Coordinates of C-alpha atoms in Angstrom, one line a residue:
Chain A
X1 CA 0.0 0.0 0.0
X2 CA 1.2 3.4 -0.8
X3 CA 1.6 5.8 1.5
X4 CA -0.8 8.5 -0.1
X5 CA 0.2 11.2 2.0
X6 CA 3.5 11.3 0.3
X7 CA 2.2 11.3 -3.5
X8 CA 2.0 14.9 -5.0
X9 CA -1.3 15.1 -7.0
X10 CA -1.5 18.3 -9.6
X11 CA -5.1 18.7 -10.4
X12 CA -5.1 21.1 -13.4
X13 CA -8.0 22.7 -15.3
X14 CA -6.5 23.7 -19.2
X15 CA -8.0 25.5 -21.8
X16 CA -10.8 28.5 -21.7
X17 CA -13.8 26.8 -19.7
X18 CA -14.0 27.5 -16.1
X19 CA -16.1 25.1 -15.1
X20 CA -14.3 24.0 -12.2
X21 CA -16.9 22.1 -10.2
X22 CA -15.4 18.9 -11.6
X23 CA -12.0 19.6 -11.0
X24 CA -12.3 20.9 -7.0
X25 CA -14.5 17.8 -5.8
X26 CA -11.9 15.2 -7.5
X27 CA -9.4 17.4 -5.8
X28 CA -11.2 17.4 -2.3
X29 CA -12.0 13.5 -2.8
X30 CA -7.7 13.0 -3.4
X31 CA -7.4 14.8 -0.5
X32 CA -10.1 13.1 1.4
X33 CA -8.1 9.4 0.9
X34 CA -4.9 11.3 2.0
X35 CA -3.6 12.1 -0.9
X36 CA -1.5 15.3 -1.3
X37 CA -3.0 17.3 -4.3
X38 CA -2.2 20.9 -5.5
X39 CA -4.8 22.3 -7.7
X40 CA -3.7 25.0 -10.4
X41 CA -6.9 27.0 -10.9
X42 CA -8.5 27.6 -14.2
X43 CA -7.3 28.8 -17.6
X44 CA -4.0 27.2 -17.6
X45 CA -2.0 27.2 -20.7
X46 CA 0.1 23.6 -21.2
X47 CA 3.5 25.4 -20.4
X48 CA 2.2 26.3 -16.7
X49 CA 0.7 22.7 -16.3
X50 CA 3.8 21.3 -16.6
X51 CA 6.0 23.5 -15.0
X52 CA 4.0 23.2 -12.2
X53 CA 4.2 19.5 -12.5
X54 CA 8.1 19.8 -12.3
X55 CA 8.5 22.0 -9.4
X56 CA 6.1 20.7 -7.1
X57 CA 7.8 16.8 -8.3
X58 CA 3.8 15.4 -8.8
X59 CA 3.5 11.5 -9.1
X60 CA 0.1 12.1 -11.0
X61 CA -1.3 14.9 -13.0
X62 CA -5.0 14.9 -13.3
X63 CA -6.5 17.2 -16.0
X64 CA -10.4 18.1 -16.3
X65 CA -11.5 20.0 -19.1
X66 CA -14.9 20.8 -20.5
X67 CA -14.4 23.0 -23.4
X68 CA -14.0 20.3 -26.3
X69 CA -10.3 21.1 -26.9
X70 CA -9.1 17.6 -25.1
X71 CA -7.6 16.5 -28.2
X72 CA -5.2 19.5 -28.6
X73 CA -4.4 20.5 -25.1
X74 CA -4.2 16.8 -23.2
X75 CA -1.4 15.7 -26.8
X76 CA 0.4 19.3 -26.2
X77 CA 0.7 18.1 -22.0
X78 CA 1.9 15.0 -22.6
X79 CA 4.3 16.0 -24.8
X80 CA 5.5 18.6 -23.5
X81 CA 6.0 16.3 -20.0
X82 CA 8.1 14.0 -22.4
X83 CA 10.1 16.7 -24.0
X84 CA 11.0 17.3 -19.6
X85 CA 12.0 14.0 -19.6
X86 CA 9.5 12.8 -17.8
X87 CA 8.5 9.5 -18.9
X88 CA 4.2 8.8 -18.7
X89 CA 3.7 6.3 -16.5
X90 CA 7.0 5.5 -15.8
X91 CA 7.8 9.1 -13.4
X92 CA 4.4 10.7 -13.5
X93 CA 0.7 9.6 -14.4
X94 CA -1.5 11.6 -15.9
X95 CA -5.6 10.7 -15.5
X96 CA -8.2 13.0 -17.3
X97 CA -11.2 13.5 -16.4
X98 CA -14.5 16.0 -18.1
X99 CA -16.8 16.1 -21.4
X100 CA -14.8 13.4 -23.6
X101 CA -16.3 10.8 -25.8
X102 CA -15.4 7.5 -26.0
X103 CA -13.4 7.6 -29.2
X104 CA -11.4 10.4 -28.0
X105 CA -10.8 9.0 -24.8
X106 CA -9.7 6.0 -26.3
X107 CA -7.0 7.6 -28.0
X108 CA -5.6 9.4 -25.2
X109 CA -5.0 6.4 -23.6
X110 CA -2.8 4.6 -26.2
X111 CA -1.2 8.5 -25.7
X112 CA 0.0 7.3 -22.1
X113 CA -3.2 8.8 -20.4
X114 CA -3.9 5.9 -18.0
X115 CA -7.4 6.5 -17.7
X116 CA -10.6 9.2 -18.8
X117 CA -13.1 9.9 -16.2
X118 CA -16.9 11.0 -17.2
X119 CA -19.9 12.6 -15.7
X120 CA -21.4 10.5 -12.9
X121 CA -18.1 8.5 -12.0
X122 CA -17.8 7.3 -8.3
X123 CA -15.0 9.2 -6.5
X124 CA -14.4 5.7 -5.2
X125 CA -13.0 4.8 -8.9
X126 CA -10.8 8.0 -9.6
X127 CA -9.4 7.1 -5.8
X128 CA -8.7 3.5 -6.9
X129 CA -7.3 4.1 -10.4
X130 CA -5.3 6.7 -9.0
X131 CA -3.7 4.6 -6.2
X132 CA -3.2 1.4 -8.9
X133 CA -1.0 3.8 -11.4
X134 CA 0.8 5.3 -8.1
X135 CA 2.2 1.4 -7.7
X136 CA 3.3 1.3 -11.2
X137 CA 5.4 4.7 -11.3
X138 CA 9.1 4.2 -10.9
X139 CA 9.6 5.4 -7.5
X140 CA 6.7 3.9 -5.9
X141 CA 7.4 0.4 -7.0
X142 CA 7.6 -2.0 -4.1
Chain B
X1 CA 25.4 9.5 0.1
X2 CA 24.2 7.5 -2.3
X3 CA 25.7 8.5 -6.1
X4 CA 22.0 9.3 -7.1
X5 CA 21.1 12.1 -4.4
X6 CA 24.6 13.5 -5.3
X7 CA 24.0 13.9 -9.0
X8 CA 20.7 15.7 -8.0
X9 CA 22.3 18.0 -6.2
X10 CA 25.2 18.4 -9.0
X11 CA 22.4 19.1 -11.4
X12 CA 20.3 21.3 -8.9
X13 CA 23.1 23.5 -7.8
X14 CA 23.1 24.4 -12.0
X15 CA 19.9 25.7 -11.6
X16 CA 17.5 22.7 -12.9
X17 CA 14.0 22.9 -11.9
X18 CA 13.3 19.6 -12.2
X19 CA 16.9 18.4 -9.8
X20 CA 15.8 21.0 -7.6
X21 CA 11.8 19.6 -6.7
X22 CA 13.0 16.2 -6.2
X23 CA 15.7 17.5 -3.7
X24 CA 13.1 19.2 -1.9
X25 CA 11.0 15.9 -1.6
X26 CA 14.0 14.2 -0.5
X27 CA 14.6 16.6 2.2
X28 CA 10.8 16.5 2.9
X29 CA 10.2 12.7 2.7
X30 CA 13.3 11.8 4.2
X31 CA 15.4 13.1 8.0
X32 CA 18.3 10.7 6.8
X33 CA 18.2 12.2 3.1
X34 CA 17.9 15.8 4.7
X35 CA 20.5 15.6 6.6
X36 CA 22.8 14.4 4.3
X37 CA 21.6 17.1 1.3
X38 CA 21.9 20.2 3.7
X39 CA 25.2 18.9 4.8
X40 CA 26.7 18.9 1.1
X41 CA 24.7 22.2 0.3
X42 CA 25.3 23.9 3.1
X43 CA 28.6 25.7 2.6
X44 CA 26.8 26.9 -0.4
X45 CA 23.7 28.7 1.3
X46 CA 23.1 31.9 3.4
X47 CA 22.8 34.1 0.4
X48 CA 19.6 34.5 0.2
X49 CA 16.9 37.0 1.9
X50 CA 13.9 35.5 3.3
X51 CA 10.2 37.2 3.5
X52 CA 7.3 35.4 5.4
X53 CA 4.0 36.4 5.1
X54 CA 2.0 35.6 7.7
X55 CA -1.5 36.0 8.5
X56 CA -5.1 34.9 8.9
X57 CA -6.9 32.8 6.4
X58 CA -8.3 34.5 3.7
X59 CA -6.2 37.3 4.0
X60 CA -4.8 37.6 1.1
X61 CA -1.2 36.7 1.6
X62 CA -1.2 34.4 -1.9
X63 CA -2.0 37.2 -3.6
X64 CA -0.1 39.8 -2.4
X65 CA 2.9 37.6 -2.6
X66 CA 2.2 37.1 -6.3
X67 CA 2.2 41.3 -6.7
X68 CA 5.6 41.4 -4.3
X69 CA 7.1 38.3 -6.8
X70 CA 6.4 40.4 -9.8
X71 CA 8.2 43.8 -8.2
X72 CA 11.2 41.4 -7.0
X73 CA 11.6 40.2 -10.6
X74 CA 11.7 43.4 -12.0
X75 CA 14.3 44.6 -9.6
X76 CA 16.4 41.1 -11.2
X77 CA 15.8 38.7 -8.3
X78 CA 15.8 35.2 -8.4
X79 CA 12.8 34.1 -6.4
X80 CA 12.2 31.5 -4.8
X81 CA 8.4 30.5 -3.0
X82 CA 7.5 28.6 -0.5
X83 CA 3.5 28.2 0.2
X84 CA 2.7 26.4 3.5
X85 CA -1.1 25.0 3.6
X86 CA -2.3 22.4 6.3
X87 CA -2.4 18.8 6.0
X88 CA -5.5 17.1 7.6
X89 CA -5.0 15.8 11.1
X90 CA -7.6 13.3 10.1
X91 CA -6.9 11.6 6.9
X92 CA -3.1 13.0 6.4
X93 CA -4.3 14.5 2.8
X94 CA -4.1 18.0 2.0
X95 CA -5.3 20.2 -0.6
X96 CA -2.2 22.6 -1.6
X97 CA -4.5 26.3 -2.9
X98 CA -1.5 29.2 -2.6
X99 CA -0.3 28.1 -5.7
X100 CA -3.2 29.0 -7.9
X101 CA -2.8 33.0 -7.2
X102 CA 0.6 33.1 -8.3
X103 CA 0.5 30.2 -11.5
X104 CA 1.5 33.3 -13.8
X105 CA 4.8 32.9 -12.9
X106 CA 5.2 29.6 -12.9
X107 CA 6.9 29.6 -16.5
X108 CA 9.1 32.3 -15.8
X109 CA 12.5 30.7 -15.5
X110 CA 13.8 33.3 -12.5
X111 CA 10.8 31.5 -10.3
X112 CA 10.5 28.4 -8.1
X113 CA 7.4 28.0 -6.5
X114 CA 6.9 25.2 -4.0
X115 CA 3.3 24.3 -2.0
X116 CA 4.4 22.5 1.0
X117 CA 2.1 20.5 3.5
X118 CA 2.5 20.9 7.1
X119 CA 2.2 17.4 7.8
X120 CA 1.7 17.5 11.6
X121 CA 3.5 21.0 12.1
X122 CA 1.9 23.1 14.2
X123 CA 3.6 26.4 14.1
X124 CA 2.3 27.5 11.0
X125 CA 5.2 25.7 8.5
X126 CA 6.5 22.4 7.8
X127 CA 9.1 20.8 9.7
X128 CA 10.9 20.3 6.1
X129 CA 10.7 24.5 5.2
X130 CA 14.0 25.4 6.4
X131 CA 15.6 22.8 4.4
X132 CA 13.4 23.3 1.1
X133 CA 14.9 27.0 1.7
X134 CA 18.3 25.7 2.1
X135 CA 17.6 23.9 -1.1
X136 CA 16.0 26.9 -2.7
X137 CA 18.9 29.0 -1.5
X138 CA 22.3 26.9 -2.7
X139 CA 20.4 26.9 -6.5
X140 CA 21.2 30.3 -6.5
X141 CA 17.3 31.8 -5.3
X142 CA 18.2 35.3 -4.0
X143 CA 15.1 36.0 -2.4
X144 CA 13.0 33.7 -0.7
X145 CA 9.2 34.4 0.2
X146 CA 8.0 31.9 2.8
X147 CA 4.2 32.0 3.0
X148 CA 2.9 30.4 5.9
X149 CA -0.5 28.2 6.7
X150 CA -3.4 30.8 7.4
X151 CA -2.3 31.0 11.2
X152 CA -4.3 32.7 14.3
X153 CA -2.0 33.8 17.7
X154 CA 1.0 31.9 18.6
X155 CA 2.0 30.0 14.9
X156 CA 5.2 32.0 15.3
X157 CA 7.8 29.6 13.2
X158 CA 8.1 32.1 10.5
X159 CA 10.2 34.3 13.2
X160 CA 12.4 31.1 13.3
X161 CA 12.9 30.8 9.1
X162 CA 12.4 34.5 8.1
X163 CA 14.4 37.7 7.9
X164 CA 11.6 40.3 7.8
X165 CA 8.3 38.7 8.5
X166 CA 5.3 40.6 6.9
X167 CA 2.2 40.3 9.0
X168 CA -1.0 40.1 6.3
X169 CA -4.3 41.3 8.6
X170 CA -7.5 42.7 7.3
X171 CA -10.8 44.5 8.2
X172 CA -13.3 43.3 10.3
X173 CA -12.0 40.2 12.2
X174 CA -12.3 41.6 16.1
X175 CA -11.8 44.5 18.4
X176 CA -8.3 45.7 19.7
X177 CA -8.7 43.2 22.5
X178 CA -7.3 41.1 19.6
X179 CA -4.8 43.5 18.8
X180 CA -3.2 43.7 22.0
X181 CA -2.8 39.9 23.2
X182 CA 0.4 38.0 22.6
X183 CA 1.9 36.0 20.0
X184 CA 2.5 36.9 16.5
X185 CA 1.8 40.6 16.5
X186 CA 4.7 40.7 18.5
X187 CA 7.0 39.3 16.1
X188 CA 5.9 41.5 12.8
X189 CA 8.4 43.6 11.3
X190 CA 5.9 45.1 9.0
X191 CA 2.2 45.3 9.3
X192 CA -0.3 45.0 5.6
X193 CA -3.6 46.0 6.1
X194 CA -5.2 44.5 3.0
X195 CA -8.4 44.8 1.7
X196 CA -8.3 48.1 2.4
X197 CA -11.2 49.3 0.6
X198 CA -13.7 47.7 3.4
X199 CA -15.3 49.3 5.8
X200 CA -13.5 49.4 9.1
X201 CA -10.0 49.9 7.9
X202 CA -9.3 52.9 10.0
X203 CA -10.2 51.1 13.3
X204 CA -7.0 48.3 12.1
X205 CA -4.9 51.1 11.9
X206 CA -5.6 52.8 14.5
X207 CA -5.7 49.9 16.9
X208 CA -2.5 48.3 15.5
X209 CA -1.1 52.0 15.8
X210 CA -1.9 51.8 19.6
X211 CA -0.4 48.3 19.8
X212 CA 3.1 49.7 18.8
X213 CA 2.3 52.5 20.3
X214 CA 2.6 51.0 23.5
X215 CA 6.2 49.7 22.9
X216 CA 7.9 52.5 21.9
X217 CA 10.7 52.0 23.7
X218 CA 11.5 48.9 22.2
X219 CA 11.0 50.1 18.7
X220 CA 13.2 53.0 19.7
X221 CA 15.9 50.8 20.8
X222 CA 15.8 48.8 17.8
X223 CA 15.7 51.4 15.7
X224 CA 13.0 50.4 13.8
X225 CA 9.0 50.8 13.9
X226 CA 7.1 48.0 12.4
X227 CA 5.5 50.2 9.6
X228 CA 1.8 49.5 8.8
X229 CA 0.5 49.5 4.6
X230 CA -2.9 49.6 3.7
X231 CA -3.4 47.3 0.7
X232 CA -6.2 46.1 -1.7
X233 CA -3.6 43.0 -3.4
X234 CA -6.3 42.9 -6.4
X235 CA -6.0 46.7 -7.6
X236 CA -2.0 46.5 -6.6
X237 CA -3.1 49.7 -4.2
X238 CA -0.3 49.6 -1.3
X239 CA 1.5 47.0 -2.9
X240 CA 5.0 48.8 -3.9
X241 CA 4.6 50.9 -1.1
X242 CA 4.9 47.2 0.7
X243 CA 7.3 45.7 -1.2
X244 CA 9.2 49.5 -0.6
X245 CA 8.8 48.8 3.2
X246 CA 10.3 44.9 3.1
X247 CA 13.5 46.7 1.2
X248 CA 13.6 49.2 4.0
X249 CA 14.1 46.8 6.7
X250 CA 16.0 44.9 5.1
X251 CA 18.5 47.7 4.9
X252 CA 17.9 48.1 8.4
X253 CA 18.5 44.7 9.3
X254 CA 21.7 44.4 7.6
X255 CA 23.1 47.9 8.5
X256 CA 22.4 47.3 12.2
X257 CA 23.7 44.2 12.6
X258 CA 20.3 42.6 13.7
X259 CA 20.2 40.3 10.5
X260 CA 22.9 38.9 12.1
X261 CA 21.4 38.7 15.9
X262 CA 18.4 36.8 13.9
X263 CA 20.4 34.6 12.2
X264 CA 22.4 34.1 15.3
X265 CA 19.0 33.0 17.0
X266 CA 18.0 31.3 14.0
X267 CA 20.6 28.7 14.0
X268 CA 19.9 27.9 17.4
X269 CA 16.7 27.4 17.1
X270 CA 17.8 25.1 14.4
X271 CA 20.0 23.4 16.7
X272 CA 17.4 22.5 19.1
X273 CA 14.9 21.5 17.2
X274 CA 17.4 18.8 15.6
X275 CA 18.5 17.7 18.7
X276 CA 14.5 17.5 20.2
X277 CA 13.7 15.7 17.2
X278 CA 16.3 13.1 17.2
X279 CA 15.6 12.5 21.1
X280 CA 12.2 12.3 20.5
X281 CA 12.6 10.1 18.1
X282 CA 14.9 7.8 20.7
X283 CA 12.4 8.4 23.6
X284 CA 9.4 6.6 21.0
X285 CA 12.0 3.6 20.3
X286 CA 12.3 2.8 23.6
X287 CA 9.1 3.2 24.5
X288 CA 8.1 1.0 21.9
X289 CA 10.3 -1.5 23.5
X290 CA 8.8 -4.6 26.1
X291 CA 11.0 -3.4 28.4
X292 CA 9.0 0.2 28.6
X293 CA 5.7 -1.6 27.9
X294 CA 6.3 -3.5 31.7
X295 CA 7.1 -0.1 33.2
X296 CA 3.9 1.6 31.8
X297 CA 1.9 -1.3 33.1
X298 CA 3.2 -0.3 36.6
X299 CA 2.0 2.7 36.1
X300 CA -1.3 2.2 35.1
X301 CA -2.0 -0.3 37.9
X302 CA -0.5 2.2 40.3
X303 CA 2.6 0.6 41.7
X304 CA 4.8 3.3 39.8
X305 CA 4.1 6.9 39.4
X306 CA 4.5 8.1 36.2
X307 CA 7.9 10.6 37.0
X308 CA 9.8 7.5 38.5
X309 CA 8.9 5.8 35.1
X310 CA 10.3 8.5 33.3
X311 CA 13.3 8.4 35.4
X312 CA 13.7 4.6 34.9
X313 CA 13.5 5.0 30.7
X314 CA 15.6 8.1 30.2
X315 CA 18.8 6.3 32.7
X316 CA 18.0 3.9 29.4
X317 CA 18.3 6.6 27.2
X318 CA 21.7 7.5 27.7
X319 CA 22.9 4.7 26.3
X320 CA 21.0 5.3 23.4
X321 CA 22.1 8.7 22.7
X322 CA 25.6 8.2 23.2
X323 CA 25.9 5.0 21.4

């Protein structure tokens, strides 16, 4: 078992929407199971995400977005996290969660996103998807 | 030292972000990691000026400090930022907010910010700040804002960490009673009324006027009178003036030689707290010990007061210490 309270959780909102609802009660649920989670605020542009990623050294990045532009911002994240040298899955994993059909969210998982979150999904999941890519990250491994 | 936390520090000391964060978890995560980063870095630190903003929750200290980090960088500072929010005494989790007010510099490469947790702190920081500082401060971060938890009377750590400590109050949050009573209005070098523009700004500054008021010799002795800035952090009203007052005690501090005295009790401070810590750490060993569980039955049955039991484990503990 991991000890939560020593995983770094960014919780980042991207893009123009700011509908935050979403993002806060995943952010208060992380927190709620122990979970250490720094939460960015609205309107984020990709750079910021993941600079903030870097200096506050965050096991998991969760981003919610709402606006429709998953497919451009969540590829430019990842990327950009690569181009860091930080390897998906390996030193950080990245969840999303927000307005995202299937299709999409398909395809952001063969990107490295280890999992999409809809409307209506039990805080119980996100906490237990969450802790199951914590045990797979380089530095958590047992 | 293991090869790996010395090629972090190789890299972090050139300035990467990225070598730099993972330090600070080290030092964070980690007393036997700590100790051995701040005593490689050490030589390498005391450069930088520290600031901690202190004050009630909801203040308005996160975004003040993101106007003060935007004047600092103009004047060609590095800055470094610390953000201390609480972790939960109930699940351990904490939800890290400072951040958000200042994420418009998080892309500038002449900032660091850091959230940090308290974890089990009480005095307003993290037992791991001084050391994320240390960190901060050996990378080559000239200036050094430490923003502590939203605090009430007596969280006065930041006295222990900072150079000039900014006290963040506003409008509306009791009479002078509150004003007057002890604990971190004593340690302020500067006072900010923010949120200026609400109604009863003028009793703040008159009562915290008549708080200092009341110590004029001291201030007179020390050659310097807490000053107090009315600011409304969203408009930027008051802000330069503030960030003007910080610079002017810092000049003060370092002409008068009491940047030194602070330092001086700084480091002792320090001191102890390492030493508590590691004899706490012994005393829980042996208590943990079937030896110490025997004693403690005594007690609870009544055969042994509980001083005589204390007696009995800490002869123990001399062996322990000095071993």
């Amino acid at each position: 078992m991991v000890d939560r309270s020593k995983v770094r959780v960014v919780i980042a909102k991207p893009g123009l929407d700011g509908h935050d609802r979403g993002a806060k009660v995943v952010a208060r649920a992380l927190k709620e199971a122990g979970y250490e989670v720094i939460y960015t605020g609205i309107r984020q542009t990709p750079e910021q995400i993941v600079e903030t990623v870097i200096q506050e050294d965050a096991a998991v990045l969760g981003i919610s977005i709402l606006s429709g532009a998953h497919m451009v911002l969540i590829p430019k994240i990842l990327k950009l996290l690569e181009e860091k040298g930080l390897k998906l899955g390996e030193d950080v994993a990245v969840f999303a969660g927000g307005i995202i059909p299937p299709d999409d969210a398909e395809e952001l998982k063969k990107m490295g996103v280890f999992e999409v979150f809809g409307p209506g999904t039990p805080l119980k999941t996100v906490i237990e998807a969450v802790d199951g890519a914590v045990k797979n990250l380089k530095g958590f491994r047992a | 030292m293991s090869d790996e936390v010395k090629g972090l520090i190789d890299v972090a000391l050139k300035g990467d972000k990225k070598a730099i964060a993972r330090l600070i978890t080290l030092v964070e995560n980690d007393e036997e990691t700590a100790r051995e980063v701040v005593r490689r870095i050490y030589p390498l630190t005391g450069k930088a000026y520290v600031v901690g903003i202190t004050g009630p929750p909801g203040s308005g200290k996160s975004t003040l400090l993101d106007k003060l980090v935007k004047l600092a960088r103009e004047e060609g500072h590095k800055v470094g930022v610390i953000a201390v929010d609480p972790t939960s005494p109930f699940t351990g989790g904490a939800l890290l907010g400072d951040r958000l007010r200042m994420q418009r510099h998080s892309t500038d490469p002449g900032v660091f910010i850091r959230s940090m947790a308290t974890r089990g702190s009480l005095g307003g920081l993290a037992k791991a700040t001084n050391d994320a500082i240390k960190v901060l401060d050996a990378s080559g971060y000239d200036l050094i804002f430490v923003e502590t938890v939203g605090v009430g009377q007596i969280e006065v750590d930041i006295v222990k960490t900072a150079d000039t400590v900014v006290f963040v109050t506003v409008p509306g949050l009791g009479d002078e009673v509150q004003a007057i009573k002890a604990g971190l209005m004593e340690v302020a070098d500067i006072f900010a009324i923010n949120k200026a523009d609400r109604e009863g700004v003028e009793m703040v500054y008159l009562e915290l006027k008549m708080t200092l008021e009341f110590e004029r010799d001291k201030w007179k002795e020390l050659g310097w009178e807490p000053p107090i800035v009315e600011t409304i952090a969203f408009t930027l009203r008051g802000v330069r003036p503030l960030w003007e007052a910080i610079k002017r005690h810092r000049e003060h501090m370092e002409s008068s030689g009491r940047l030194r005295e602070r330092r001086a009790f700084r480091a002792r401070e320090e001191v102890k707290t390492i030493i508590a810590s590691s004899i706490a750490r012994k005393v829980e060993e042996r208590l943990a010990s079937g030896e110490a569980g025997e004693l403690i039955d005594e007690v609870v049955e009544g055969r042994l007061d509980p001083y005589s039991a204390s007696q009995i484990v800490m002869e123990k503990l001399k062996e322990d210490l000095w071993r």
